[in-house]
Structure formats: structure tokens, C-alpha cells
Short mmCIF file of C-alpha atoms in Angstrom, two decimals:
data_model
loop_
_atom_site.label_atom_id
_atom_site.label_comp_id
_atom_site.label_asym_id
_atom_site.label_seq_id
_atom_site.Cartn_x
_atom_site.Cartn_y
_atom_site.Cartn_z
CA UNK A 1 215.10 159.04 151.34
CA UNK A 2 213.54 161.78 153.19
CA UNK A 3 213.04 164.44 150.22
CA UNK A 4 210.93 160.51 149.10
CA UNK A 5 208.60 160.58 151.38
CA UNK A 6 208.28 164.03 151.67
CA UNK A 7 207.04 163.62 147.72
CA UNK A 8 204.58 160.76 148.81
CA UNK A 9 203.33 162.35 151.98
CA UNK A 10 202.48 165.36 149.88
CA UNK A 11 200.75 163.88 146.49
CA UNK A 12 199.00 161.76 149.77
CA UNK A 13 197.81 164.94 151.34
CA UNK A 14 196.71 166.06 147.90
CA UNK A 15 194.41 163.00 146.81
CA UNK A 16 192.70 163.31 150.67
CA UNK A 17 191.80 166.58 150.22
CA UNK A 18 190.07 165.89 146.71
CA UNK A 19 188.76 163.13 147.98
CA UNK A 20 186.84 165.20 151.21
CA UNK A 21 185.49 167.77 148.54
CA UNK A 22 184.13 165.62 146.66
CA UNK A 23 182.82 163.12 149.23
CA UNK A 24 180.69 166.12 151.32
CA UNK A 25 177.88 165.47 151.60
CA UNK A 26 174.18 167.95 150.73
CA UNK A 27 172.99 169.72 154.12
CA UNK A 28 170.11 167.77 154.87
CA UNK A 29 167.25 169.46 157.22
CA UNK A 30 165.02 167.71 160.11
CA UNK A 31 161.77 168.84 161.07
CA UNK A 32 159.65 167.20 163.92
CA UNK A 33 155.91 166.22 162.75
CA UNK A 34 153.04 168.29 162.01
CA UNK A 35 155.51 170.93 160.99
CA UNK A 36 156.49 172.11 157.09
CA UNK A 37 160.16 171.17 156.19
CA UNK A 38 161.49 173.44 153.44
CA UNK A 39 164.58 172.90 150.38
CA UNK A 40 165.51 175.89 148.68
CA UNK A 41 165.36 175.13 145.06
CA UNK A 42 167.16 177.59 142.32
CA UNK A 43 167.85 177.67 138.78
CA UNK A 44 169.24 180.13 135.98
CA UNK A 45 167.51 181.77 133.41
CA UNK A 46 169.95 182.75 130.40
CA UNK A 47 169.93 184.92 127.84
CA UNK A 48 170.56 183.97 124.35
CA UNK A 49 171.83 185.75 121.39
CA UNK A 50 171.19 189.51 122.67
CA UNK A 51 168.87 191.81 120.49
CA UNK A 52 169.04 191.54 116.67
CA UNK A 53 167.19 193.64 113.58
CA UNK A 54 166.66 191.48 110.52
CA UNK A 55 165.88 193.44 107.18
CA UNK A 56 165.49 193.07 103.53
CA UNK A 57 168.80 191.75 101.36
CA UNK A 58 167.70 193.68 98.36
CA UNK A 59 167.36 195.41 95.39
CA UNK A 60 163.85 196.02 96.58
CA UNK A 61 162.48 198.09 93.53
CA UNK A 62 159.57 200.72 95.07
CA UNK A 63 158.36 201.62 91.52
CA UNK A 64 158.77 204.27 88.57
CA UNK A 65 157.56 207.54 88.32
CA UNK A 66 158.09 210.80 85.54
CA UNK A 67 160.11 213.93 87.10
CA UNK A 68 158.29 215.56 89.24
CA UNK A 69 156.05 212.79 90.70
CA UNK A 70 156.40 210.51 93.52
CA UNK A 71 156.65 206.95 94.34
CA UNK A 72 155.37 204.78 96.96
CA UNK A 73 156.22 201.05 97.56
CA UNK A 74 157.05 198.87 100.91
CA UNK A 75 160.35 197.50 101.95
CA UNK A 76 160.10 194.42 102.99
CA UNK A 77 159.69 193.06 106.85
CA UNK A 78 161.72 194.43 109.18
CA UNK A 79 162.23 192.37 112.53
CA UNK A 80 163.83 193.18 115.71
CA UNK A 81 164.17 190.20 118.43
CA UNK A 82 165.60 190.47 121.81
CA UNK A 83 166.48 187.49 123.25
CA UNK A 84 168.49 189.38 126.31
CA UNK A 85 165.43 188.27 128.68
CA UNK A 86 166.39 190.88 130.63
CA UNK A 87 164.19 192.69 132.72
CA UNK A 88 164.18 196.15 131.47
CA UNK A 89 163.38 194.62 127.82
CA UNK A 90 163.51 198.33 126.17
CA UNK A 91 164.77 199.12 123.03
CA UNK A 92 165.01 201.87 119.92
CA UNK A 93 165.16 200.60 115.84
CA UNK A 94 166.89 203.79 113.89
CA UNK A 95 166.29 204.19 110.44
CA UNK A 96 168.95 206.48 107.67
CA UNK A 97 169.75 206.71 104.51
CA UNK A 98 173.39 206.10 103.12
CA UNK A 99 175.08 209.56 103.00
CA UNK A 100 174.73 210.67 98.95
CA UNK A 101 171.34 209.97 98.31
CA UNK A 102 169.67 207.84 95.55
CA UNK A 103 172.01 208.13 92.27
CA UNK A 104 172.00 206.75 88.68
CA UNK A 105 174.44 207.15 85.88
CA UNK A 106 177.39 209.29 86.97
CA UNK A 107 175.76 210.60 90.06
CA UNK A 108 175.85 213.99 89.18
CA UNK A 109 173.08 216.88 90.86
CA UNK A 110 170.45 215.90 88.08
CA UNK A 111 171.26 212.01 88.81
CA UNK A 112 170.52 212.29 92.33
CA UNK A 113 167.78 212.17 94.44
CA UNK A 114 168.68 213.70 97.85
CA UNK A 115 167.47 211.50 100.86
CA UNK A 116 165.36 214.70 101.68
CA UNK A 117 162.63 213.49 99.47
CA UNK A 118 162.82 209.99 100.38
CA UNK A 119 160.36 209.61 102.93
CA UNK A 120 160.19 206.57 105.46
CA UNK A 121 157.23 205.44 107.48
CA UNK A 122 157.08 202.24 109.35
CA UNK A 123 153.41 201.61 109.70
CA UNK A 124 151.81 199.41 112.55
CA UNK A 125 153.53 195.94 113.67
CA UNK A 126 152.31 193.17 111.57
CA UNK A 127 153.70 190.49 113.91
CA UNK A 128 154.99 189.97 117.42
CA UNK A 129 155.73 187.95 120.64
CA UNK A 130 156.17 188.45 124.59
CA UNK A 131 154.43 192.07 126.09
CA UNK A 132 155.37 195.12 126.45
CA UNK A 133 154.73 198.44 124.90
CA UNK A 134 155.73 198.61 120.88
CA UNK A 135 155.56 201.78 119.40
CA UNK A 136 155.67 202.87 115.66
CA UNK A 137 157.89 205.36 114.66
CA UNK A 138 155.43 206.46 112.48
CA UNK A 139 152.42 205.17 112.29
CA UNK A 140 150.74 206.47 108.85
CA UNK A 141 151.44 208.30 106.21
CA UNK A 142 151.00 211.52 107.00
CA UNK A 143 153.51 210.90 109.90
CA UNK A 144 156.42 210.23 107.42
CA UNK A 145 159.60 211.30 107.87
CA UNK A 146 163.04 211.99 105.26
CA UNK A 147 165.71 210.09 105.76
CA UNK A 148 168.70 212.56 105.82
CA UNK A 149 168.85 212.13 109.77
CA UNK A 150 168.27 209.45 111.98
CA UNK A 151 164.76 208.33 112.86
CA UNK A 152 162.81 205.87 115.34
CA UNK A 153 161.62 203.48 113.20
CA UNK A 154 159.92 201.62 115.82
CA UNK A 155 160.37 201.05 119.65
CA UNK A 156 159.68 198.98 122.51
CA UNK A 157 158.84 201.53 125.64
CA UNK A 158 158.49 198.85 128.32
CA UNK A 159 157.76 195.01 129.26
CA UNK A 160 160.13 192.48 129.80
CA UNK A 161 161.57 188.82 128.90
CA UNK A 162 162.00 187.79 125.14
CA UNK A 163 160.57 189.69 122.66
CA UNK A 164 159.65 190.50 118.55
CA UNK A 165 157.97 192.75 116.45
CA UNK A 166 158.10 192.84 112.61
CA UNK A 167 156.62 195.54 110.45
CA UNK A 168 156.71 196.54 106.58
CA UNK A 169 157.70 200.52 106.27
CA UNK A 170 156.64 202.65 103.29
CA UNK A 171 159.39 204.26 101.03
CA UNK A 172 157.94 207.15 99.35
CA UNK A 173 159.75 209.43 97.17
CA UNK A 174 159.43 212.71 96.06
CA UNK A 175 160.92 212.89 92.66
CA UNK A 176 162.83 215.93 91.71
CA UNK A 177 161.38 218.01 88.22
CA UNK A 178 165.16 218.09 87.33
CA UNK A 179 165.74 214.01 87.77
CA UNK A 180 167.22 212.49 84.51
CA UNK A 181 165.53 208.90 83.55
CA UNK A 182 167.89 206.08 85.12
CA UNK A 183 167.21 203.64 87.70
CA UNK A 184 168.46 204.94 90.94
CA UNK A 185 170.02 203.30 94.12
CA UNK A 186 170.84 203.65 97.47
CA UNK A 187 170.77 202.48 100.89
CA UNK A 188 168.05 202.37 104.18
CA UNK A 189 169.75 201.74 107.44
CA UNK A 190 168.18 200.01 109.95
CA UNK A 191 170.05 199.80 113.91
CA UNK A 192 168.69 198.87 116.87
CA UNK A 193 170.17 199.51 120.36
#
């Protein structure tokens, strides 16, 4: 009998004890007259789905040119959004080509083009949201750069909160006098950190 009670005693005990957490009762605050009486309010602020670069699916076909010419032709939109809302809302898009350059046919030397004379150059933003500082990797043509190493494509240098910027980079290559007619294909990488 007494190991019993002991068992109803306890589960007692236990119920009481949810019951008094639950039943507490808010702080409350008094204030005489003529004086102001203050609540601290707070809330959270989340982040959502961290930062993100959107870019073309493909085949994105930049043109034709004869050996020894060059061809110029945009990408597609490129979009990086941070949704972090963090407060140091700084980031860097990187830009690559696949290792093996541009190939056709069997890939051989005179059916590649080397990713030294594709050129990449992201132009101004055409779109974005929230502030900050958003700088082009490069910002014109002249400032274009080959994709056999990593580039900036673009960048945001300060601000913070949510933010986007889109732009439309230039491909331009330099095709080599030795190329062999085909149509050729590789790979841009885009990565933002």
C-alpha cells in the first residue's frame, strides 16, 4: 500500500508543478500619476533562405564567327539575393570557366577554344533591391577579363538587411586562326559566397 501512494503522491506532485508554470502570471508594473509607465516590447527578425545566385539554364548560343574573329553576345541575367538579413549584408559573385575550354567534335587542340580567349564582363546592374554598395566586376568592355581563373563578377561592399542585384554579362570570344568549323561548348561558373 505504501509503494501506492507513494505512486499517487508523486504523479500529484507532478500535475501541481505543471499546473504553477503554467498558471504564473505576466509581471505587471505600477506607476503613481503624472508619471510614464513603461512595457518592454520585443520581437525576432529571421532570416530566410540565406544568399542564392540564379543564372541561365542554357545552351545560350553567343553567335558565329570565321577563324580568327571574335564573338560577342550576353548571357542571360544573373541574380544574386541574400535573404540572410544580416547586418554585415556583404558578399562576392565568382565567375570561371569549366576546366577544358570550349570544344567541338573530338576536342582535339584545333577543336578547342581555350578559356583564355573567352572573355567575361558583367556590365552595370540592371535591377536591384535594399542599399548598400554593388559593385561590377567589370564594368565595360574594355575591363573584360578571361575566364581561366576566378573572377569577381559582381559584389556587394557594404549595406545591410535583404538584398538583390541582377545583371546581363558579355561573353566575348577571341577565336583562334587554327579553330576547325563546329559548334563549340562549355561551361561559365557562377558562385557567390
Amino acid at each position: 500500500m505504501s509503494k501506492c501512494r507513494l505512486g499517487i503522491s508523486l504523479v500529484g506532485v507532478a500535475g501541481l508543478a505543471v499546473a504553477m508554470a503554467v498558471a504564473v502570471p505576466a509581471q505587471a508594473v505600477t506607476c503613481p500619476a503624472s508619471t510614464t509607465c513603461s512595457t518592454t516590447v520585443t520581437f525576432t527578425v529571421t532570416g530566410e533562405d540565406g544568399l542564392t545566385i540564379t543564372v541561365p539554364a542554357g545552351p545560350v548560343n553567343v553567335g558565329n564567327s570565321a577563324p580568327a574573329g571574335q564573338i560577342s553576345g550576353q548571357l542571360g541575367t544573373v541574380t544574386v539575393t541574400d535573404q540572410r538579413a544580416a547586418l554585415a549584408a556583404t558578399w562576392v559573385a565568382s565567375v570561371i570557366a569549366a576546366t577544358g575550354g570550349f570544344t567541338t567534335g573530338g576536342g582535339t587542340a584545333a577543336e578547342t577554344v581555350p578559356n583564355t580567349a573567352v572573355l567575361y564582363w558583367s556590365g552595370t546592374q540592371t535591377a536591384n533591391t535594399g542599399g548598400g554598395t554593388l559593385v561590377p566586376g567589370q564594368a565595360n568592355a574594355a575591363a573584360a577579363q578571361s575566364l581561366d581563373i576566378s573572377r569577381t563578377a559582381f559584389s556587394k561592399t557594404s549595406g545591410s538587411g535583404d538584398n538583390s542585384v541582377a545583371w546581363n554579362p558579355t561573353i566575348v570570344i577571341n577565336v583562334p586562326a587554327q579553330a576547325v568549323a563546329g559548334t563549340y561548348t562549355g561551361t561559365v561558373n557562377h558562385s557567390v559566397a
